[in-house]
Short mmCIF file of C-alpha atoms in Angstrom, two decimals:
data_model
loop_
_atom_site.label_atom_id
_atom_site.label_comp_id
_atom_site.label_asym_id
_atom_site.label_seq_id
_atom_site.Cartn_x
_atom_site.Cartn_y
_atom_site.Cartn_z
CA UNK A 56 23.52 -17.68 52.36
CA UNK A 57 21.87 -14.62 50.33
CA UNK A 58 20.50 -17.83 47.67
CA UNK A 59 18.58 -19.74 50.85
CA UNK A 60 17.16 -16.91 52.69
CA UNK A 61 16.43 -14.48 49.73
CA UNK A 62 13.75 -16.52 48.30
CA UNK A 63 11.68 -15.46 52.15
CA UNK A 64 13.63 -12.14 52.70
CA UNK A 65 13.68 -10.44 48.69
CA UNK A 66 15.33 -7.04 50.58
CA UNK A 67 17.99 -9.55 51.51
CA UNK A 68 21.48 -7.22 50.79
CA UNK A 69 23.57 -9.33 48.09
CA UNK A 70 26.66 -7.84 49.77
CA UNK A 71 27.36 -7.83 53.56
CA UNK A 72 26.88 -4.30 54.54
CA UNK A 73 30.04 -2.54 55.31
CA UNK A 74 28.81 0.49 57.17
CA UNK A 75 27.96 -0.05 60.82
CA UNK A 76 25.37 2.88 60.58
CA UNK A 77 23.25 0.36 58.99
CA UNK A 78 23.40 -2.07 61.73
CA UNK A 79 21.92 -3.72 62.99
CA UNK A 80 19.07 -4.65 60.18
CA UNK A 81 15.80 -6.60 60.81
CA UNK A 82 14.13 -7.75 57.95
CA UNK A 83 10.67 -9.67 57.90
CA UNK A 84 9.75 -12.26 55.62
CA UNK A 85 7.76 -11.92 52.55
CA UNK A 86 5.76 -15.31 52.60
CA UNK A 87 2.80 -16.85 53.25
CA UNK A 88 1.80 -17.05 57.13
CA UNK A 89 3.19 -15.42 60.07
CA UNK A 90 6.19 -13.51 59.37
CA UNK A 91 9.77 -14.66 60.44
CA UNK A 92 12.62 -12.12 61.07
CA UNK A 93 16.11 -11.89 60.43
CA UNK A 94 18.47 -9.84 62.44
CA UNK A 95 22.03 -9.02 61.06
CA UNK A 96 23.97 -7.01 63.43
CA UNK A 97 27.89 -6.78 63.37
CA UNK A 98 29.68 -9.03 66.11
CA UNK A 99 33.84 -7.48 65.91
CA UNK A 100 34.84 -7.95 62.50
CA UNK A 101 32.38 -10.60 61.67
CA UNK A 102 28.33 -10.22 60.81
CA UNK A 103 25.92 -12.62 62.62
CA UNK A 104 22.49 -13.39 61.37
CA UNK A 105 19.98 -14.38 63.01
CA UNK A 106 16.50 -15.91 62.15
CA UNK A 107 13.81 -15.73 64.60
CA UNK A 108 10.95 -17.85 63.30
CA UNK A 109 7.44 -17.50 64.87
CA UNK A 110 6.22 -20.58 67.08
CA UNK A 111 3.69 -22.93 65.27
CA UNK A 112 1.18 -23.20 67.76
CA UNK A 113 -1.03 -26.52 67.70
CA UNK A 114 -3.63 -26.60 64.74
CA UNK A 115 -7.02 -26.90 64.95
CA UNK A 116 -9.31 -28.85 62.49
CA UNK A 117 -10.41 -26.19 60.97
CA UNK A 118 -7.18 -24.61 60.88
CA UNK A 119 -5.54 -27.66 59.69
CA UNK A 120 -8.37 -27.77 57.02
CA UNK A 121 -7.16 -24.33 55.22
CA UNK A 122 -4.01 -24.62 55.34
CA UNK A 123 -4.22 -27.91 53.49
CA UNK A 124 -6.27 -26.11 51.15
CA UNK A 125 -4.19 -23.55 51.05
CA UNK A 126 -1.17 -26.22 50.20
CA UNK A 127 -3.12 -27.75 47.36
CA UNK A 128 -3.90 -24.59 45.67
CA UNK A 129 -0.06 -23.12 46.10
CA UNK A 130 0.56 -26.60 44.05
CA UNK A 131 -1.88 -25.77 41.35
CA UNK A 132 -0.88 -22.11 41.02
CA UNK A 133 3.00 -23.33 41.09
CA UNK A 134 2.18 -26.22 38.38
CA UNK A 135 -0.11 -23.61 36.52
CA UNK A 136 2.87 -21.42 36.13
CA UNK A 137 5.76 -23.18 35.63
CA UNK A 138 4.13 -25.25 32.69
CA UNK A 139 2.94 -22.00 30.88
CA UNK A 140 3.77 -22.06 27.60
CA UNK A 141 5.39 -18.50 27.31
CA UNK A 142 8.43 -17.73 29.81
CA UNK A 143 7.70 -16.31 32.88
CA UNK A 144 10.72 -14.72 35.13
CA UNK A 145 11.00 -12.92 38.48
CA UNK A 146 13.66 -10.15 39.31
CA UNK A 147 14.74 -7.99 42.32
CA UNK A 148 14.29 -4.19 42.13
CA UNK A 149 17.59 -4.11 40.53
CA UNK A 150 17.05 -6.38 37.71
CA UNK A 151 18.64 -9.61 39.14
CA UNK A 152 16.71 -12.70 38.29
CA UNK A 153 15.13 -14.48 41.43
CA UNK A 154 13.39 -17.48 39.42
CA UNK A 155 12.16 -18.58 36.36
CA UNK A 156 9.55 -20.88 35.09
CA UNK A 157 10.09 -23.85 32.65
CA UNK A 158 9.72 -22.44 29.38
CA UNK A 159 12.28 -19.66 30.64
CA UNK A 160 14.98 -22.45 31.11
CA UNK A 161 13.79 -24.30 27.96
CA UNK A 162 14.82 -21.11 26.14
CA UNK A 163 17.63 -20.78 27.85
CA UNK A 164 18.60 -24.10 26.68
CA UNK A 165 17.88 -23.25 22.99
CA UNK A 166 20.05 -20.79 23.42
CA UNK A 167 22.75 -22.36 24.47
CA UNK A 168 23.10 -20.61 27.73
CA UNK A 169 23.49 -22.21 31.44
CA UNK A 170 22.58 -21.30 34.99
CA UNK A 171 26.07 -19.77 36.61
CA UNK A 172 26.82 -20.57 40.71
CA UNK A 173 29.19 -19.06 41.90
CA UNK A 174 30.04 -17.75 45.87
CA UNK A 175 26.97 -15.27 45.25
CA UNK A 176 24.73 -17.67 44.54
CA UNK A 177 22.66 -19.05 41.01
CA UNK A 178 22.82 -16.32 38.10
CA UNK A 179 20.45 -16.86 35.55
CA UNK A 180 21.36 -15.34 32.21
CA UNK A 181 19.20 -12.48 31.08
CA UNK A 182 17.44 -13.75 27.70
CA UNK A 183 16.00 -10.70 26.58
CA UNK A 184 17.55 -8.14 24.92
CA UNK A 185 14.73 -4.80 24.42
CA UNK A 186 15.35 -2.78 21.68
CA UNK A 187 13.15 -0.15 22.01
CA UNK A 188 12.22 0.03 25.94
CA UNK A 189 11.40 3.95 26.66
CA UNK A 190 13.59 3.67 30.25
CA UNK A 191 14.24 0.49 32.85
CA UNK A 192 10.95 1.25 34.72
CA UNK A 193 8.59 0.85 31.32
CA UNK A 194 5.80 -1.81 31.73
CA UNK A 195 5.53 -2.82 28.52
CA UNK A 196 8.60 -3.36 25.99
CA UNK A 197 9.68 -5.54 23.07
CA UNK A 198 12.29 -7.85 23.10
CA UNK A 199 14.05 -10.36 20.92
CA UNK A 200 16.21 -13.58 21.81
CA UNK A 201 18.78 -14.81 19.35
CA UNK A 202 18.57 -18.76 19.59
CA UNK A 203 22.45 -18.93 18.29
CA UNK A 204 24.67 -16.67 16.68
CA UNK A 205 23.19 -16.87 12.89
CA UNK A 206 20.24 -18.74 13.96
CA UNK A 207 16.45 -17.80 14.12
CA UNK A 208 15.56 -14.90 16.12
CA UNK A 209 12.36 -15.09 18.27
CA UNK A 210 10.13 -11.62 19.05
CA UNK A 211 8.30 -11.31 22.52
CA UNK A 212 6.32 -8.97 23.63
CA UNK A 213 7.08 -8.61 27.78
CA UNK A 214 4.74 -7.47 30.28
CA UNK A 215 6.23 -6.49 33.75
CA UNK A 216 4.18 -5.95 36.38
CA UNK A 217 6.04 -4.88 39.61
CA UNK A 218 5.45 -4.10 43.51
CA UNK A 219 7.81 -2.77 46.31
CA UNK A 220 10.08 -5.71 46.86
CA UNK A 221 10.23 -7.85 43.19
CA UNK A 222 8.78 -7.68 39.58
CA UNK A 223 7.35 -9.86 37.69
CA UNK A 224 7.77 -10.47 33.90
CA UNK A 225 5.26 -12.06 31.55
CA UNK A 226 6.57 -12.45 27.56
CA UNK A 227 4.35 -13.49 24.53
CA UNK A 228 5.30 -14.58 21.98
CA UNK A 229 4.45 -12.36 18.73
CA UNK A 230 6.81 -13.54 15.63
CA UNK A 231 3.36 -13.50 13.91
CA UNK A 232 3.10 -10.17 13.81
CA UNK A 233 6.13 -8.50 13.96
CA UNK A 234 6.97 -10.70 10.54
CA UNK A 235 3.63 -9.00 9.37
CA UNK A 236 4.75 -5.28 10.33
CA UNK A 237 8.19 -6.19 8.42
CA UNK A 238 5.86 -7.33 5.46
CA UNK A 239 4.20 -4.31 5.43
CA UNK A 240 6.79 -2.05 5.94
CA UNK A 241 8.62 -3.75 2.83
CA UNK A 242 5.37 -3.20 1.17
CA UNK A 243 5.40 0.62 1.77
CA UNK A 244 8.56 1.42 1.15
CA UNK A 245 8.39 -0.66 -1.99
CA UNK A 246 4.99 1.27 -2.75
CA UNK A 247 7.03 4.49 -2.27
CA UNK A 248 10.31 3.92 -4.47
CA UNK A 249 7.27 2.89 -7.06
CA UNK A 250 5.43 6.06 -6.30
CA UNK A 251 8.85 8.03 -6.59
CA UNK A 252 8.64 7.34 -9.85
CA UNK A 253 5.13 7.83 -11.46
CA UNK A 254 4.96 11.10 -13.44
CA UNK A 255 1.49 11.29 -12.33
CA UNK A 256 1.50 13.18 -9.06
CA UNK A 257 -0.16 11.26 -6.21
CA UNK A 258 -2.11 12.86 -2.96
CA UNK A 259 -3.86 10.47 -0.63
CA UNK A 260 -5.85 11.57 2.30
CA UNK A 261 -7.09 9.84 5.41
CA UNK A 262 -10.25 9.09 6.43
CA UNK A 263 -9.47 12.51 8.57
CA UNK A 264 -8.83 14.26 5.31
CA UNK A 265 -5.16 15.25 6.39
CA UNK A 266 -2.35 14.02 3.59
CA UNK A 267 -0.48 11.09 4.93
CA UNK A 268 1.61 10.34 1.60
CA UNK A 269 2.67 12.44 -1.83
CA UNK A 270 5.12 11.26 -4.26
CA UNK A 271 7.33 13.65 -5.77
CA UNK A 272 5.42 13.89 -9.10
CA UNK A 273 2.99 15.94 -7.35
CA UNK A 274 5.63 18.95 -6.37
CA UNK A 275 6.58 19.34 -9.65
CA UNK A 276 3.11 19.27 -11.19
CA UNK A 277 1.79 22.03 -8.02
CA UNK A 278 5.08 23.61 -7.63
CA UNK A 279 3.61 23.05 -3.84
CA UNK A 280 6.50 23.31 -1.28
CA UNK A 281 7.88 19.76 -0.06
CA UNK A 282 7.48 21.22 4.03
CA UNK A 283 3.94 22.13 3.39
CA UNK A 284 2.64 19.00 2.29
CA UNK A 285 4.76 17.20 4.86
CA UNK A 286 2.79 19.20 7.53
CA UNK A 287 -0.01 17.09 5.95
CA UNK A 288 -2.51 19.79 5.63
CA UNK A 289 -6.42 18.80 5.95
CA UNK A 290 -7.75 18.73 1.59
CA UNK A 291 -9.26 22.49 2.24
CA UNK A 292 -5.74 23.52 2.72
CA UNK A 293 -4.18 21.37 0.07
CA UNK A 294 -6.84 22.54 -2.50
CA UNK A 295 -6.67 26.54 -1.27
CA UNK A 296 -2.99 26.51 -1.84
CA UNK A 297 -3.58 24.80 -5.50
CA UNK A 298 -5.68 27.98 -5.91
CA UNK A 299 -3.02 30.23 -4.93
CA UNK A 300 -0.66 28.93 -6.66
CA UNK A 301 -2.70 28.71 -10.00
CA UNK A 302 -2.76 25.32 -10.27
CA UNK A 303 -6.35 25.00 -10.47
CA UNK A 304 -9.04 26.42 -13.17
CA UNK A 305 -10.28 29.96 -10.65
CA UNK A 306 -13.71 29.43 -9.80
CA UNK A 307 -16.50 32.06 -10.79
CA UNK A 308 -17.58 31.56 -7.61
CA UNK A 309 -14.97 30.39 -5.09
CA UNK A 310 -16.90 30.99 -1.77
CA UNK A 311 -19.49 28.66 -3.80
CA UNK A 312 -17.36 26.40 -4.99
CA UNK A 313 -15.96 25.62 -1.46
CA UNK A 314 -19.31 24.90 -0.19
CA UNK A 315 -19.27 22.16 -2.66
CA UNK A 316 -16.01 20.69 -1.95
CA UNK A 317 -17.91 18.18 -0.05
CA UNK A 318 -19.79 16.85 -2.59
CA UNK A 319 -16.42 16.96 -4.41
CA UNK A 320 -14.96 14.78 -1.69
CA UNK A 321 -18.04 12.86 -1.44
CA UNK A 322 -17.61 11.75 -5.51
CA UNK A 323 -13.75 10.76 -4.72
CA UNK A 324 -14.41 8.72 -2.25
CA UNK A 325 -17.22 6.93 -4.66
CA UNK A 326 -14.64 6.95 -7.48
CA UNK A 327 -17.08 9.38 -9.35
CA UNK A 328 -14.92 12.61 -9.26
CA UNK A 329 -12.63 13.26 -12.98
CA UNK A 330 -12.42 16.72 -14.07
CA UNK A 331 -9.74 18.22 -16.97
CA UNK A 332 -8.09 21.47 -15.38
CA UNK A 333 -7.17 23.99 -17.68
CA UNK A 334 -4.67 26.09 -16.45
CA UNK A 335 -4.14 29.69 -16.71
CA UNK A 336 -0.32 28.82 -18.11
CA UNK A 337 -2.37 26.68 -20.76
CA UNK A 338 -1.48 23.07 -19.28
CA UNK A 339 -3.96 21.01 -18.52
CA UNK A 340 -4.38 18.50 -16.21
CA UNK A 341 -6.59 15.84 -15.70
CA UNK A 342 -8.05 14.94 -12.07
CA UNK A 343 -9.79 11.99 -10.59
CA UNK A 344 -10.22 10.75 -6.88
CA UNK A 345 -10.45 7.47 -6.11
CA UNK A 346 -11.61 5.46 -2.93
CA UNK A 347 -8.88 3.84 -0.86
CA UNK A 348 -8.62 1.55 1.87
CA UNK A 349 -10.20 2.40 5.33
CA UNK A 350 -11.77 5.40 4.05
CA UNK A 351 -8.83 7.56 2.57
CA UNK A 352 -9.35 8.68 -0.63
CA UNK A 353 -6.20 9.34 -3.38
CA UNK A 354 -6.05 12.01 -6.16
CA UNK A 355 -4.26 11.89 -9.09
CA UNK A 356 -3.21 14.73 -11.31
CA UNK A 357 -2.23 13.41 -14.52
CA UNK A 358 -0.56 16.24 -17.28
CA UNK A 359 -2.38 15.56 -20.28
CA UNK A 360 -0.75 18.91 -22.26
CA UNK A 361 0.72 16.94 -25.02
CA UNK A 362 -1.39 14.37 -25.43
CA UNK A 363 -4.89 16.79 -26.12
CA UNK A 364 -1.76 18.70 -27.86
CA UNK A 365 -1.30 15.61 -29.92
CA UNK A 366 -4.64 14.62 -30.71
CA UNK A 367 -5.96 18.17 -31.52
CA UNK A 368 -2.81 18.36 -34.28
CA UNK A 369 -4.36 14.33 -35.08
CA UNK A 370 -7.89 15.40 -35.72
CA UNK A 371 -6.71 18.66 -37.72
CA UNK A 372 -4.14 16.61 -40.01
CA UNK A 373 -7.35 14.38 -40.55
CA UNK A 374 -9.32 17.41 -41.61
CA UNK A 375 -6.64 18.50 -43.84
CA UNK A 376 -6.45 15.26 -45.45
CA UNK A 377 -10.27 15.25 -45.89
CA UNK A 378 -10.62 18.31 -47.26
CA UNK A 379 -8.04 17.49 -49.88
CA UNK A 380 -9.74 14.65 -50.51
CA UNK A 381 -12.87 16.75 -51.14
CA UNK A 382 -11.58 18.65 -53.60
CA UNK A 383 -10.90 16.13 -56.29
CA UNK A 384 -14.41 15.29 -58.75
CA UNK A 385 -13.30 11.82 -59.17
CA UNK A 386 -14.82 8.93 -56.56
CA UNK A 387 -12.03 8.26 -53.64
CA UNK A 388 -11.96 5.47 -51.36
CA UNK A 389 -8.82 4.72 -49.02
CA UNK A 390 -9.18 0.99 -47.52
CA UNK A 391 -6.73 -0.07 -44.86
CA UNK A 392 -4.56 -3.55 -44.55
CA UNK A 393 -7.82 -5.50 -43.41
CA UNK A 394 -10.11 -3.84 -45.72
CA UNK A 395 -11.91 -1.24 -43.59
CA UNK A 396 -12.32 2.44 -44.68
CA UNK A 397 -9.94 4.84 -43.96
CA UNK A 398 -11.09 8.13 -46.22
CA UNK A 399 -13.93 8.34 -48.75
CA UNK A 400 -14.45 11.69 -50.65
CA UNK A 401 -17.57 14.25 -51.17
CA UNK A 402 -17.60 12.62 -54.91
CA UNK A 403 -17.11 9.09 -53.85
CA UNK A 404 -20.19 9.67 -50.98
CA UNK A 405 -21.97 10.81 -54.19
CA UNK A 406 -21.72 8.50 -56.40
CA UNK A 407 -21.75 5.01 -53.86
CA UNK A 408 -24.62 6.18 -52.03
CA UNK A 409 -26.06 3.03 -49.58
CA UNK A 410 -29.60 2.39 -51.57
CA UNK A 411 -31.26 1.30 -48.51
CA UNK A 412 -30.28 4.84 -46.79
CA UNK A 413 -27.97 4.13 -44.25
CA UNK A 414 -24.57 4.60 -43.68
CA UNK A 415 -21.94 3.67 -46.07
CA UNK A 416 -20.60 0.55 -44.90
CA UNK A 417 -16.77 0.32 -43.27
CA UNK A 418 -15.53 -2.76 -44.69
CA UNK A 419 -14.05 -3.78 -48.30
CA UNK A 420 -16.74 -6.34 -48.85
CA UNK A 421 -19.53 -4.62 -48.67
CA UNK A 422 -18.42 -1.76 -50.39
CA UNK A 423 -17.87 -4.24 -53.44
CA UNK A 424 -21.44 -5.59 -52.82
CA UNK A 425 -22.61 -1.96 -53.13
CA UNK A 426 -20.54 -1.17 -56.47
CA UNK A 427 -22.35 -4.84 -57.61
CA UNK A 428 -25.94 -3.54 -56.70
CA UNK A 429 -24.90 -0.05 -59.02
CA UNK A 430 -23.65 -1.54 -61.46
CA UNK A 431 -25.43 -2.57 -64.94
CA UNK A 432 -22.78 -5.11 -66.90
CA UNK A 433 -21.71 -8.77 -66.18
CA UNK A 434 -18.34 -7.79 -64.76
CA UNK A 435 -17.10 -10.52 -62.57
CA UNK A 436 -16.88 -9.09 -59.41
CA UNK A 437 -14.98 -12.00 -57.82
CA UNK A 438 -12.33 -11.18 -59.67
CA UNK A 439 -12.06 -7.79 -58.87
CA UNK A 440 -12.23 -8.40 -55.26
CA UNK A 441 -9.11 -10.97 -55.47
CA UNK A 442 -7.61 -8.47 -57.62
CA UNK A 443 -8.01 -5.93 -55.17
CA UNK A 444 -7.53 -7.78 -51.89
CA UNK A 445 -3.65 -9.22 -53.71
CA UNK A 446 -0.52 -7.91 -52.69
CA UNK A 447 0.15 -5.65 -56.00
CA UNK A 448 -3.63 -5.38 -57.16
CA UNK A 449 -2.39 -2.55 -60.14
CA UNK A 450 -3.25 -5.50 -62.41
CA UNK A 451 -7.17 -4.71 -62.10
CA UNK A 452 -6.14 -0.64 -62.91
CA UNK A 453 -8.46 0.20 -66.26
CA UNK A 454 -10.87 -2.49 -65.69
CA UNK A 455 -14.54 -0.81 -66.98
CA UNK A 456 -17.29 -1.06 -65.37
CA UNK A 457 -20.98 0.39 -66.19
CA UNK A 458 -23.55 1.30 -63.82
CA UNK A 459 -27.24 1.63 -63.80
CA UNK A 460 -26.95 4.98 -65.38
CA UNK A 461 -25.40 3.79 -68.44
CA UNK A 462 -22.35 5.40 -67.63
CA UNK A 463 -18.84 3.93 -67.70
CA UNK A 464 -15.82 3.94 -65.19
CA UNK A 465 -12.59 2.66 -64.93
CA UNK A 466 -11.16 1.41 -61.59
CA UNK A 467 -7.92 2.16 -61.05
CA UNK A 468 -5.97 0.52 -57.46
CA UNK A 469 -2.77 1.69 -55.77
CA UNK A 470 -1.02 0.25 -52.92
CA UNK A 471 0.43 2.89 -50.65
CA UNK A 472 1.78 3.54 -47.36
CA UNK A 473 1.20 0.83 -44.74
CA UNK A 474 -0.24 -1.91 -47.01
CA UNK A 475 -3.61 0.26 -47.77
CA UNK A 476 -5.43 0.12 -51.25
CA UNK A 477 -6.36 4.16 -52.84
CA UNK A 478 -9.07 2.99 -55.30
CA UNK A 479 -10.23 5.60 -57.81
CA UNK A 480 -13.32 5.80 -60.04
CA UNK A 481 -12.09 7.69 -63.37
CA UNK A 482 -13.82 8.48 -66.65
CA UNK A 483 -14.29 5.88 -68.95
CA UNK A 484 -11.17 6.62 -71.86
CA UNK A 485 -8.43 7.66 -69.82
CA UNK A 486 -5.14 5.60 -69.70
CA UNK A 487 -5.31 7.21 -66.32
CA UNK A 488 -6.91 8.69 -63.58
CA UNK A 489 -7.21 12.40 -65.14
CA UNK A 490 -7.73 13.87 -61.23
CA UNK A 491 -9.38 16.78 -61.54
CA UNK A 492 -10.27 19.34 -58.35
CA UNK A 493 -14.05 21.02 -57.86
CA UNK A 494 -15.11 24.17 -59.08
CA UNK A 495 -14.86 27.20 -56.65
CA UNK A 496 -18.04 29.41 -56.49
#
């Protein structure tokens, strides 16, 4: 009985009332053209219902003319929704499902799951489970339908739209892009183990300027308290409290300087901004700000301590090394593995000076095309270059040469450390090179 009249009467009780203060009832129908009524009222022990439809008076033409239009649109409007592609459901106020459309039952099928009668009438099964619905009144909720236990699961995005007596639901499908917020979510959190462990310390701001992600490089380098940045503070804030906590050269100026953070933020964005902070604790960091997607911008503070550390101690062991290089009379030259200079002395400078002016050359070659242009005798140069350029060249050690002057030099070669040739110019006599340091003044 409820399944017949409930399609006309949706307040149709699924239950037969059992209080008589409710009786009798008279409902009206909820369909197109002149309302019917139905009167329940209690009769002993028994209910008796009662449907009063309205006469059909004789039609006019006219009359007869709409309502045939009225017919042939119902059809298209019925058609229209029962061969939509997405499923398309109707309930009651309390959630039971009056009809469906035929991609409903198609899924239903997929699914694996059947229409139930029973003495209550046809049950459809309730395909969509939400997962994140705010409360059973919200419009607008995600939902997901299992095909078969193991099998693919399919995302829809349902639209209810209700009014007094039924509601109706509209889902869409949207696989597409929840597969593309799982994508990027793996993406992120991969990003942030990744960023977990730089030892650079990363800050990336918004196109509002607040901090939307740190890694926790950055608290170490800053000493900056985990709960402040994750209050995201706008950059003012985030570069004030580098200030206070001395983690920033102090400005001269600082009411100046924070005039110009916007030109500061400005270069960031352009990928322009790199600065080396030395810190009052004698660290020292190096900055940049980079551009980054839909107009955030990313700093990176880098601690370059030990490496300026290590290349100041480089460049002063290279000093050291010249200057005891410097203090020896006798012509030096250091060539490496592939026969470019590594050290040349004051003396060697001296005496191999480039005839045309320029700079000494940097390769082995050349430098043996410069002792050939100084040099007076018919010494077979060739030689000395194989000699040189082979793996134990002390073979060409002693070998005289005289230059333009009329003066006379031995050569003397020895392989050292890392495959590199020490070549020495001594005094013409000496079994060998008699090294002998500058004068003082």
């Amino acid at each position: 009985m409820h399944e017949v009249l409930a399609t006309r009467f949706p307040n149709l009780p699924e239950a037969p009332p059992q209080e008589t203060a409710t009786l009798p009832m008279i409902l009206e129908s909820q369909d197109a053209g002149p309302a019917s009524r139905l009167f329940i009222e209690a009769a002993g022990h028994r209910l008796r219902i009662t449907l009063l439809e309205k006469p059909i008076l004789a039609l006019t033409t006219l009359e007869l003319f709409q309502q045939r239009g009225w017919e042939s649109q119902l059809a298209r409007m019925r058609a229209a929704v029962n061969y939509a592609p997405y499923p398309i459901w109707q309930t009651t106020t309390n959630g039971r499902i009056l009809w469906t459309n035929r991609a409903y039952q198609d899924l239903m099928q997929a699914c694996g799951r059947t229409v139930q009668r029973g003495p209550r009438g046809v049950t459809y099964p309730e395909l969509f489970s939400d997962t994140n619905r705010s409360g059973p009144q919200a419009d607008r909720y995600r939902a997901c339908v299992t095909l078969s236990p193991g099998a693919e699961t399919l995302w829809y995005e349902v639209k209810a739209v209700r009014s007094d007596l039924h509601t109706m639901h509209y889902a869409t499908d949207i696989n597409a892009i929840v597969q593309s917020e799982k994508t990027q979510a793996e993406f992120v959190q991969t990003l942030t183990k990744t960023f977990a462990q730089l030892s650079i310390g990363l800050a990336v701001f918004d196109r509002n300027r607040n901090l939307s992600l740190f890694n926790p490089a950055l608290t170490d380098m800053t000493g900056l308290a985990p709960a402040f940045l994750a209050r995201q503070p706008d950059l003012r804030s985030f570069f004030d409290a580098l200030r206070d906590a001395q983690v920033m050269p102090e400005p001269r100026d600082y009411h100046t300087w924070h005039a110009d953070l916007a030109t500061l933020i400005d270069a960031a964005a352009d990928g322009r901004y790199m600065e080396t902070w030395t810190l009052p604790s004698g660290q020292m960091y190096r900055v940049s700000g980079r551009p980054h997607p839909d107009g955030a911008i990313v700093f990176l503070f880098e601690d370059i301590s030990a490496a300026i550390m290590l290349s100041r101690q480089f460049r002063a062991d290279m000093a050291l090394n010249q200057s005891v290089l410097d203090q020896f009379i006798q012509p030096i030259a250091v060539f490496g593995p592939d026969g470019t200079v590594q050290f040349t002395n004051a003396a060697y400078d001296q005496q191999w000076t480039n005839p045309s002016g320029d700079a000494n050359p940097q390769d082995l070659a050349n430098h043996l095309t410069l002792w050939q242009t100084a040099s007076a005798g018919p010494q077979d140069w060739t030689q000395i270059s194989q000699n040189i350029a082979q793996s134990d060249p002390s073979a060409l050690s002693g070998k005289v040469i005289t230059l333009n002057d009329g003066t006379t030099h031995s050569i003397w070669v020895r392989k050292i450390t890392g495959g590199a040739n020490l070549i020495c110019f001594a005094k013409h006599g000496h079994t060998t090179p008699d090294l002998a340091l500058v004068e003082t003044a």
